[in-house]
Structure formats: structure tokens, C-alpha cells
Coordinates of C-alpha atoms and ligand atoms in Angstrom, one line a residue:
M1 CA 0.0 0.0 0.0
A2 CA 2.7 2.4 1.1
H3 CA 4.5 1.5 -2.1
F4 CA 1.4 2.4 -4.2
I5 CA 1.1 5.8 -2.5
A6 CA 4.7 6.4 -3.2
K7 CA 4.1 5.5 -6.8
G8 CA 1.2 7.9 -6.8
L9 CA 3.2 10.6 -5.3
L10 CA 5.9 10.0 -7.8
L11 CA 3.4 10.2 -10.6
I12 CA 2.1 13.5 -9.3
T13 CA 5.6 14.8 -8.9
T14 CA 6.4 13.7 -12.4
L15 CA 3.3 15.4 -13.7
M16 CA 4.3 18.5 -11.9
L17 CA 7.7 18.3 -13.3
L18 CA 6.2 17.9 -16.7
A19 CA 4.0 20.9 -16.2
G20 CA 7.1 22.7 -15.1
C21 CA 8.7 21.5 -18.4
N22 CA 5.8 22.9 -20.4
D23 CA 6.4 26.2 -18.7
N24 CA 9.9 26.1 -20.0
E25 CA 9.0 25.1 -23.5
T26 CA 9.8 27.6 -26.2
R27 CA 6.9 29.9 -27.0
P28 CA 6.6 31.3 -30.5
Q29 CA 8.9 34.3 -30.6
I30 CA 8.5 37.0 -33.3
D31 CA 11.5 39.1 -34.3
I32 CA 11.1 42.2 -36.4
E33 CA 14.0 44.5 -37.3
G34 CA 14.3 47.6 -39.4
K35 CA 16.0 50.9 -39.8
T36 CA 15.0 54.2 -38.3
M37 CA 16.6 57.5 -37.0
G38 CA 20.0 56.6 -38.5
T39 CA 20.1 53.3 -36.5
Y40 CA 18.1 50.1 -36.1
Y41 CA 14.9 49.2 -34.3
S42 CA 14.1 45.8 -33.0
V43 CA 10.8 44.3 -31.8
K44 CA 10.7 40.9 -30.1
I45 CA 7.4 39.4 -29.0
S46 CA 6.8 36.1 -27.3
G47 CA 3.5 34.4 -27.7
A48 CA 1.0 34.5 -30.6
I49 CA -0.1 37.7 -32.3
S50 CA -3.5 38.3 -34.0
Q51 CA -2.0 39.5 -37.3
S52 CA 0.7 38.6 -39.7
K53 CA 4.3 39.5 -39.0
Q54 CA 4.4 41.5 -42.2
Q55 CA 1.3 43.5 -41.2
L56 CA 2.8 44.3 -37.8
Q57 CA 6.1 45.3 -39.4
Q58 CA 4.3 47.7 -41.7
E59 CA 2.5 49.3 -38.7
I60 CA 5.8 49.7 -36.9
D61 CA 7.4 51.2 -40.0
V62 CA 4.6 53.7 -40.3
L63 CA 5.0 54.7 -36.7
M64 CA 8.8 55.2 -37.0
E65 CA 8.3 57.2 -40.2
Q66 CA 5.8 59.4 -38.4
A67 CA 8.3 60.0 -35.5
N68 CA 11.0 61.0 -38.0
D69 CA 8.6 63.3 -39.9
D70 CA 7.9 65.0 -36.6
I71 CA 11.3 65.3 -34.9
S72 CA 14.2 64.6 -37.3
T73 CA 16.6 67.4 -37.9
Y74 CA 18.0 65.3 -40.8
R75 CA 14.7 65.7 -42.7
P76 CA 14.4 69.3 -44.0
H77 CA 10.6 69.0 -44.0
S78 CA 10.0 67.5 -40.6
V79 CA 7.8 69.5 -38.2
L80 CA 10.9 70.3 -36.2
S81 CA 13.0 71.4 -39.2
R82 CA 10.3 73.7 -40.3
F83 CA 10.2 75.2 -36.8
N84 CA 13.9 75.7 -36.9
Q85 CA 13.8 77.3 -40.4
N86 CA 11.0 79.6 -39.5
H87 CA 12.6 82.5 -37.7
S88 CA 9.3 84.0 -36.6
S89 CA 8.5 84.4 -32.9
E90 CA 4.8 83.4 -33.6
P91 CA 3.7 80.2 -31.9
Q92 CA 3.8 77.3 -34.3
P93 CA 1.6 74.2 -34.0
I94 CA 3.3 70.9 -33.1
P95 CA 2.0 67.4 -32.7
R96 CA 1.1 66.0 -29.3
G97 CA 4.1 63.5 -29.2
M98 CA 6.6 66.3 -29.9
A99 CA 5.1 68.4 -27.1
D100 CA 5.6 65.4 -24.8
I101 CA 9.3 65.3 -25.8
I102 CA 9.8 69.0 -25.3
L103 CA 8.0 69.0 -21.9
T104 CA 10.3 66.1 -20.7
A105 CA 13.3 67.9 -22.1
Q106 CA 12.5 71.1 -20.4
R107 CA 12.1 69.4 -17.1
I108 CA 15.3 67.4 -17.3
G109 CA 17.0 70.5 -18.6
R110 CA 16.0 72.4 -15.5
D111 CA 16.9 69.4 -13.2
T112 CA 20.4 69.2 -14.7
A113 CA 20.9 73.0 -14.5
G114 CA 21.0 73.2 -18.3
A115 CA 23.4 70.2 -18.9
M116 CA 20.7 68.6 -21.0
D117 CA 19.8 71.3 -23.5
I118 CA 17.8 70.7 -26.6
T119 CA 18.7 74.1 -27.9
V120 CA 22.4 73.2 -28.1
G121 CA 22.0 72.6 -31.9
P122 CA 24.1 75.5 -33.2
L123 CA 27.0 74.2 -31.1
V124 CA 26.5 70.6 -32.3
N125 CA 26.5 71.8 -35.9
L126 CA 29.6 74.0 -35.3
W127 CA 31.5 71.0 -34.0
G128 CA 30.4 69.1 -37.1
F129 CA 28.1 66.6 -35.4
G130 CA 24.8 67.9 -36.9
P131 CA 23.0 67.2 -40.2
D132 CA 25.4 69.5 -42.1
K133 CA 28.4 67.5 -41.2
H134 CA 31.7 69.1 -42.3
A135 CA 35.4 68.2 -42.0
A136 CA 36.4 68.0 -38.3
K137 CA 38.1 71.1 -37.2
I138 CA 38.3 72.9 -33.9
P139 CA 36.2 76.0 -33.9
S140 CA 37.6 79.3 -32.6
Q141 CA 36.4 80.7 -29.2
Q142 CA 34.7 83.5 -31.2
E143 CA 32.8 81.0 -33.2
I144 CA 31.8 79.1 -30.1
D145 CA 30.6 82.3 -28.4
A146 CA 28.6 83.3 -31.4
A147 CA 26.9 79.9 -31.5
R148 CA 26.3 79.9 -27.7
A149 CA 24.5 83.2 -28.0
N150 CA 21.9 81.4 -30.0
T151 CA 21.2 78.7 -27.4
G152 CA 19.3 78.5 -24.1
L153 CA 16.2 76.7 -23.0
Q154 CA 14.7 80.0 -21.7
H155 CA 14.2 81.0 -25.3
L156 CA 11.8 78.2 -26.0
K157 CA 8.1 78.1 -24.8
L158 CA 5.6 75.3 -25.0
L159 CA 2.0 76.5 -25.2
S160 CA -1.1 74.4 -25.1
D161 CA -4.8 75.3 -25.5
S162 CA -8.0 73.6 -26.5
R163 CA -6.8 73.5 -30.1
G164 CA -3.5 71.7 -29.5
E165 CA 0.1 72.4 -28.6
W166 CA 2.4 75.2 -29.9
L167 CA 6.1 75.9 -29.8
Q168 CA 7.4 79.5 -29.7
K169 CA 10.9 81.0 -29.6
D170 CA 12.1 84.5 -28.8
L171 CA 15.5 84.1 -30.6
P172 CA 15.2 83.9 -34.5
E173 CA 18.2 81.6 -34.8
L174 CA 17.2 79.2 -32.0
Y175 CA 17.7 75.6 -33.3
V176 CA 16.0 72.8 -31.5
D177 CA 17.8 69.4 -31.6
L178 CA 15.9 66.4 -30.3
S179 CA 18.4 63.8 -31.5
T180 CA 19.4 62.8 -28.0
L181 CA 15.8 61.9 -27.1
G182 CA 14.7 60.4 -30.4
E183 CA 15.6 56.8 -29.6
G184 CA 13.9 56.9 -26.3
Y185 CA 10.8 58.5 -27.9
G186 CA 10.8 55.8 -30.6
V187 CA 11.0 53.0 -28.0
D188 CA 8.0 54.5 -26.1
Q189 CA 6.1 54.6 -29.4
L190 CA 6.8 50.9 -29.9
V191 CA 5.8 50.2 -26.2
Q192 CA 2.5 52.0 -26.7
L193 CA 1.8 50.0 -29.9
M194 CA 2.4 46.7 -28.0
E195 CA 0.1 47.8 -25.2
R196 CA -2.7 49.0 -27.7
K197 CA -2.5 45.5 -29.2
G198 CA -2.7 43.8 -25.8
I199 CA 0.7 42.3 -26.2
T200 CA 2.3 41.9 -22.8
N201 CA 5.6 40.0 -23.5
Y202 CA 7.9 42.1 -25.6
L203 CA 11.3 43.6 -25.9
V204 CA 11.6 46.7 -28.1
S205 CA 14.6 48.9 -28.9
V206 CA 15.7 51.8 -31.0
G207 CA 19.5 52.3 -31.1
G208 CA 20.7 52.3 -27.5
A209 CA 17.2 52.7 -25.9
V210 CA 15.4 49.6 -24.8
S211 CA 12.2 48.7 -23.0
S212 CA 10.9 45.2 -22.1
R213 CA 8.0 43.6 -20.3
G214 CA 7.1 40.1 -19.4
V215 CA 8.9 37.0 -20.6
N216 CA 10.8 35.8 -23.7
G217 CA 10.3 32.7 -25.8
H218 CA 11.7 30.5 -23.1
N219 CA 9.3 31.9 -20.5
K220 CA 12.1 33.8 -18.8
P221 CA 12.2 37.5 -18.1
W222 CA 13.9 39.4 -20.9
R223 CA 17.4 40.2 -19.9
V224 CA 19.1 43.4 -21.1
A225 CA 22.8 43.5 -21.1
I226 CA 24.8 46.6 -20.5
Q227 CA 28.0 46.5 -22.4
K228 CA 31.4 47.3 -21.2
P229 CA 32.7 50.4 -22.8
T230 CA 35.4 50.4 -25.5
D231 CA 35.6 46.6 -25.6
K232 CA 35.7 45.2 -29.1
E233 CA 33.6 42.1 -28.3
N234 CA 30.2 42.3 -26.7
A235 CA 31.5 42.0 -23.1
V236 CA 28.7 42.2 -20.6
Q237 CA 29.1 44.5 -17.7
A238 CA 25.6 44.1 -16.1
L239 CA 22.3 42.3 -16.7
V240 CA 18.9 43.9 -16.0
D241 CA 15.3 42.9 -16.1
L242 CA 13.4 46.0 -17.0
Q243 CA 9.9 45.0 -15.9
G244 CA 8.2 47.5 -18.2
Y245 CA 10.7 50.3 -17.6
G246 CA 12.9 51.9 -20.2
V247 CA 16.7 52.0 -20.3
S248 CA 19.1 54.2 -22.2
T249 CA 22.9 54.6 -22.3
A250 CA 24.9 57.6 -23.3
G251 CA 28.5 57.1 -24.0
S252 CA 31.3 59.4 -25.0
Y253 CA 33.1 56.5 -26.7
R254 CA 30.6 55.7 -29.4
N255 CA 30.6 58.8 -31.6
Y256 CA 33.6 61.1 -31.7
F257 CA 36.1 62.6 -34.0
E258 CA 39.8 62.4 -33.3
L259 CA 42.1 65.3 -34.1
D260 CA 45.7 65.4 -33.0
G261 CA 45.1 62.9 -30.3
P262 CA 42.1 63.7 -28.0
H263 CA 38.7 62.4 -28.7
Y264 CA 35.9 64.9 -29.3
S265 CA 32.6 63.6 -28.1
H266 CA 29.4 64.6 -29.9
V267 CA 27.9 65.5 -26.5
I268 CA 28.4 69.2 -25.9
D269 CA 28.6 70.9 -22.5
P270 CA 26.3 73.9 -23.0
T271 CA 28.2 75.9 -20.4
T272 CA 31.5 75.7 -22.2
G273 CA 30.2 75.2 -25.7
R274 CA 32.7 72.4 -26.1
P275 CA 32.5 68.6 -26.3
I276 CA 32.7 66.9 -22.9
T277 CA 36.1 65.6 -21.9
H278 CA 35.9 64.1 -18.5
K279 CA 36.5 60.5 -17.4
L280 CA 32.8 59.4 -17.3
V281 CA 32.6 57.1 -20.3
S282 CA 29.0 56.0 -20.0
A283 CA 25.8 56.8 -18.1
T284 CA 22.9 54.2 -18.1
V285 CA 19.5 55.2 -16.8
I286 CA 16.4 53.1 -16.1
A287 CA 13.2 55.1 -15.9
P288 CA 9.4 54.6 -16.3
T289 CA 9.7 55.7 -19.9
A290 CA 12.6 55.3 -22.4
L291 CA 12.2 59.0 -23.3
E292 CA 12.9 59.9 -19.7
A293 CA 15.9 57.5 -19.5
D294 CA 17.3 58.9 -22.8
G295 CA 17.0 62.5 -21.5
W296 CA 18.7 61.8 -18.2
D297 CA 21.6 59.8 -19.7
T298 CA 22.7 62.8 -21.8
G299 CA 22.3 65.2 -18.9
L300 CA 24.3 63.0 -16.5
M301 CA 27.0 62.4 -19.2
V302 CA 27.5 66.2 -19.5
L303 CA 27.6 66.7 -15.7
G304 CA 30.4 64.1 -15.2
A305 CA 30.6 61.3 -12.7
E306 CA 30.6 63.2 -9.4
K307 CA 27.8 65.6 -10.1
A308 CA 25.8 62.9 -11.9
L309 CA 25.9 60.5 -8.9
K310 CA 25.0 63.3 -6.5
L311 CA 22.0 64.3 -8.7
A312 CA 20.9 60.7 -9.2
E313 CA 20.9 60.2 -5.5
E314 CA 18.9 63.4 -4.9
K315 CA 16.3 62.5 -7.5
N316 CA 16.2 58.8 -6.6
L317 CA 17.2 57.8 -10.2
A318 CA 18.2 54.3 -11.3
V319 CA 21.7 55.1 -12.6
Y320 CA 24.8 53.1 -13.6
L321 CA 28.0 55.0 -14.3
I322 CA 31.2 53.8 -15.8
T323 CA 34.3 55.8 -15.2
Q324 CA 37.8 55.4 -16.7
T325 CA 40.7 55.4 -14.3
D326 CA 44.4 54.7 -14.6
N327 CA 43.6 51.2 -13.4
G328 CA 40.8 50.5 -15.8
F329 CA 37.0 51.0 -15.6
I330 CA 35.1 51.5 -12.4
A331 CA 31.3 51.1 -12.3
V332 CA 29.0 52.7 -9.6
M333 CA 25.3 52.3 -9.3
T334 CA 22.5 53.7 -7.2
P335 CA 20.3 51.4 -5.1
Q336 CA 17.4 52.1 -7.5
F337 CA 19.5 50.6 -10.3
K338 CA 20.6 47.6 -8.2
A339 CA 16.9 46.6 -7.9
F340 CA 16.8 45.9 -11.6
L341 CA 19.9 43.7 -11.7
V342 CA 19.4 40.0 -12.6
K343 CA 20.7 38.0 -9.7
Ligands
LIG401 P1 25.0 59.0 -27.2 O1 25.6 58.6 -28.5 O2 26.0 59.3 -26.2 O3 23.9 58.1 -26.7 P2 22.9 60.6 -28.2 O4 23.1 60.1 -29.6 O5 21.8 60.1 -27.4 O6 24.3 60.3 -27.4 O7 22.9 62.1 -28.3 C1 23.9 62.9 -28.9 C2 23.3 64.0 -29.7 O8 22.6 64.8 -28.8 C3 24.3 64.8 -30.4 O9 24.6 64.3 -31.7 C4 23.6 66.2 -30.4 O10 22.7 66.2 -31.5 C5 22.8 66.2 -29.2 N1 23.4 66.8 -28.0 C6 24.8 67.1 -27.8 N2 25.0 67.7 -26.6 C7 23.8 67.8 -26.1 C8 23.3 68.4 -24.8 N3 24.1 68.9 -23.9 N4 22.0 68.3 -24.6 C9 21.1 67.8 -25.5 N5 21.5 67.3 -26.6 C10 22.8 67.3 -26.9
LIG402 MG1 20.3 60.5 -24.4

């Protein structure tokens, strides 16, 4: 009798194990990739979807095209480019999504004491990192001062009334550059598309901005790897489970020009009008939206390791900073970031 019970128990255990195995079985995973904003987007979904992959890809492409038509400074006819070309101080209508970006940018701009500044465009262009790329040369102090005079968040106003949102400038030459937020915004657009469709297991990315929710095709939480800087291979520095949050990394090592030795980053310190030079090599931020993460990472990058860490602690941000020292790279993170680490 005892033997039988044991057998029964064994059977139940085996069934439970089998059920456990089913959990681990690969679910259908859909991978969609494409180009946008001068980089790549990727959408990974686990589980079935209620349309063909081709249809979904088409919807994604339309969404990304729309984002570019709104905010790309590389498209002369985008809403943003038209705002920049129009030197009038009259309010100009802008789409809702663009207003959201500007609002977030203004807030992070204030919180970083102007380190993140979407009006830094004239300086970006002067240093040859903008749409009108020219041969790398170091601008004179006079040129820098002249470009700086055409920057400043205080010259940009966001207005909203029952008819919609409007953008206004009080400097004719003001040039708004949303490049540093574009990837985060793109990711949030993809997240919203997934949510509208009732898809709850996805990992979406545009360039260096990522968001994920739920589990992958193996029924495991999606893991996002933060790479070691400057390493040739894809060496992993940290693994996070985003749980519906967005992550973005800004790094001075990814886009720069080299002239007689030093590296010139494409991130400009608005207070000096020059590319950042300090030892902070990357700033990774996890935030409720990828847009927010993408805004903060740039601001923290400009501030440098010490100020960035202090501000991150003050604002309870989930931040991971990698600094270069004579003895290699050092990483520091806030407790909020630690909570996302995969154990
Ligand atoms: P990273 O490559 O480090 O992730 P991004 O590509 O997100 O950086 O942003 C870099 C771009 O942001 C630059 O090419 C420029 O257009 C813009 N930019 C540069 N400096 C600033 C700044 N201080 N604030 C806001 N945008 C900036
Ligand atoms: Mg950024």
C-alpha cells in the first residue's frame, strides 16, 4: 500500500515536473527589425499575435516614419526642421508627441541645470556633429561664443490650449535638436503600440534605448545586457530585467572625432560650448519611460561622474555610471538601479 502511494506521489511529482517543463518550453517568438533614425529598431514578441508579422512590421514602419517626420533634424521638411527654419516668434503648431518630448526635455534641462539642453544645436553643428556634417576642425572661441549666444532653453516656450500644442521662440536663430531623445521616444512609441494590441511579452529597442515587459520565448524574463565600454567584443558589464521600464545609455566613446590625439565627443557641454572631456565614459539610466531615460543619460553624461551621482541620489534615479581610471574602468550604481539587476 505504502508502495502504491509512493508510486502515486511519484506520478504527481512527475506530472508537476512535466507541467514545469511545459512552462519552460519555447513559446513562439516573433523578431522584427528595421531601420530608423539613422540606427536600427528591433521588436521581439513572445506568444501568438493576432495579425501577420508583415502587417505588424508595416505598422511599426509607419510609426517610426511618423516619428521621423515629426522630430528629425535630418529631414528638411520635418515639423521640427520647419520650426527651426521659421525665424518668426509666432507660436507654431506641433504634434502631441513632440510636445511630450519638449516637456520632458524642459524638465530634465531644469533638473540638470542646463546640462541637457535641446537648444544646443548651433554648437552641435559648429563642431560638425549635426546634419550639415563638415570636416572635423576645432572652432575658434569667437565661433563658439557666437553659436552659444543662439542657445538657451529659456528662449523656448511650449504653449497648449484647446486646439493643441504650440512651440514658440524668442530668438530667431534658435535651433532645437531632439536627436538625443529620439531613440527613447521611438521606444515609447513601440511600447504603446504593443500595449494597444494587448501584447504583454515584448522587448523593443531603437539604437541604445530599450524597454521590455514580461517574458521571452523561453518563459524567462527578458534580460538586457549593459555592455562594457570600448571593448571590441560584446562583453557584458551588467544584466537587468526592466519589468516594463525603459533603459538608455549615453557614452562618450561611441561617436567622436579624433584630431591630433584627443577624442571629441558629440555631446556638448552647454556651459563651455565644447565637447565633454571628463572620465565618465557612460551613463545608463532606467526610468518609467525610455524617453525619460534617454534625456537623463545625456544630462548625466554632461555633468560628469561626481555631479551625476549626486543628482541621481537626490532624484532617486536608477543610474549606472562607468568611469575610466588609470587602473581600468570603475562602475558605480544607485540602489534604485541595483533593484533591476538580474541575480
Ligand atoms: P549617445 O551617443 O552618447 O547616446 P545621443 O546620440 O543620445 O548620445 O545624443 C547625442 C546627440 O545629442 C548629439 O549628436 C547632439 O545632436 C545632441 N546633443 C549634444 N549635446 C547635447 C546636450 N548637452 N543636450 C542635449 N542634446 C545634446
Ligand atoms: Mg540620451
